[in-house]
């Protein structure tokens, strides 16, 4: 524990002792996001349910092993529930609206609703085949895996520290996102507190009437907090910008828009078979132009970073492990597409390809090279010592 100066009530620095967050060896939050997005990119290259389940298991293991004890790290369960909802909704739509995949194994037959001529190609009801449901399940698992990987990034990366690492051009947008994410738990706490107060007073807290009676105080409290926060941020200099020449502003806008268009066109080329030749070069050019635009745009934002996060060797290992998984699955999809995209007509059981599965296991590297999270008991502040009391005087 670092010594304190009781006269000034502040923490003093000891030469040779790093700050507390550096002693804990906290990983750069951008490395967690690159790792998770790379796993999500790998999930887009396959519909094999076994490989997708393996990607989910890898992300879940890393989250369980390295998730810190913080309120924002509890979002992983919400993303898992959202992924399950995506699976159920996709299967429900396939059951009701049908599937373009022809099938011979009929599971059930729903009563079909006749539609007008202008709605050709759409049907309600009819045959529900095992091939159609299997194809819908494979396709929905891809999106569900992507959502779970994004949830892993939200559970592992500290949003406040991630805001510190944003480039200056995105700092204002990042502040808005972090403020919104910070106020969301306060709204939930206000709703629970007001509902409990209404129950204690014998008033209804459910239904339309209860919702209206609870929603108005919650909205009023949220507006009061937002006005107070806006005044505090304005007093501290948030939103101040520096003067830059008009030529620099125009160059920044041109580079940013060109970069975004290049990223969109390159991503479309990678996701389609026809654009495989131009996808990678256009994507790289777009990323370079966008980064140059962000660098120039950061000149108008005047801010300093207090104890900035360092991109160390462990951050490179975490980001490289996710990139390796994505690159190896891209290679596997090009060399053996049948293994990564099992067919449903005829309906066959999917098999687990060995070396793509071994490539997915590379994503477990962050669970072994990153520091373990600090225990919850160690994060709790020590109780303040009881004040010394004078002995009571005896009555004379």
Phi, psi and omega in degrees: 000134183284142181291154179239156178263104185295333182292320182255354177055049179220158181279131178258146181274139176254131183298132178089352179257119182288165176299167186296317182292331178283328177294325179288344177070040181296136182280151177298130183296333177296331178294321178296319180292320177296319178297314182291318179294326177294320175296320176295323176296321176297326180293334180285349183265005182212152170241012178290118184295333179289318176293321178294319177295325177292322175297319178296318180295321179296312180295321180294321180295318180294322179295316180295323184280330188234012179285127180286164179271083182217154181299323183288347181275001181269010183280352184295320179298324179295321178291326177295318177296322177296321178295320177295322177296323177297318178298313182293319181294320180294318178294323178294317179296320178295323180292319185276316186265352180086177182224144177287351181281122178289146181214157179245344180265096182277124178273314176202163180235117179268152175296128185270134181266124179290137181243158180292172184294329183287351179255035178294142183094352178241137177221152176243118183088198181100200183285140174244114185257157178292327179294318179295318178293323179293318177297318178295322179295316179298316183290323179288328178296330177297312179293322179296320178295321177298318178295321180292324177295321176295322175297326176296320177295320178294328181278339185257329185262128177290120183295327180292317178290329176294325177296323178296333184269355180292148173295159185300329181292334181256008188293317182295318178295322178295323176298318179297318180294316181294321178296318178297317179292332179283325182282339182300313177298329178294323178295318179296319179296321178296318179298314179297319181294317180291323177294320177295321178295322178291324177294321178296330179270002179077021180257153182290140178240009179236169180082184183292319181294315179296324178295319180291321181290331179272325186293324182294312176297325178295317178296320179296317178295322179295320178294320178296317179295322181292321179293318179296318179294320179297319178294320180294319180292322179293323179292334181267003173093013178291142179091357178286136181235153178267158179276127178235153180297156181295326179296323178293321179296316179294320178296321179298314180297318180296316180294320181294312180295318178296319179296317179295319177296320178295322178294318179296314180293319179294321177295319177297322178294326178288329183276347179248152181287329183288333183260022181293337183279323184257354186298309184293312179298318180294322179295317179295319178295319179296319178296317179297317180293320179294319178296321177295321177295321178294322180294318178291322180293336179289349180288339180273353180257118181262109179202161178237157179249127177265119182050067182295148178290137181264140176269096186262191183294325179293324176297320176297320180294319180295312179295322180291327179295317176294319178296325179294320178298314180296316182295319181291325177287329172299317179294320180294322179294330179280325184273323183222073183294333181294326180287326181271347178229080182295143181281157178244349176232104358287159184283117180230157179285135180289148178248154181266110176291138191287304187286330170294326176294320176295327177293323178295326180293344175297334179294351176282354184303322179299335180290347184244337183259349179262154181290150178290148180293152179290135179301153182294327180293326180286335180280337182290137180292149180289142181295143181290142180293146181292138180293144179288134182249143178280145179295141180293142180284140178284143180293138181280000000 
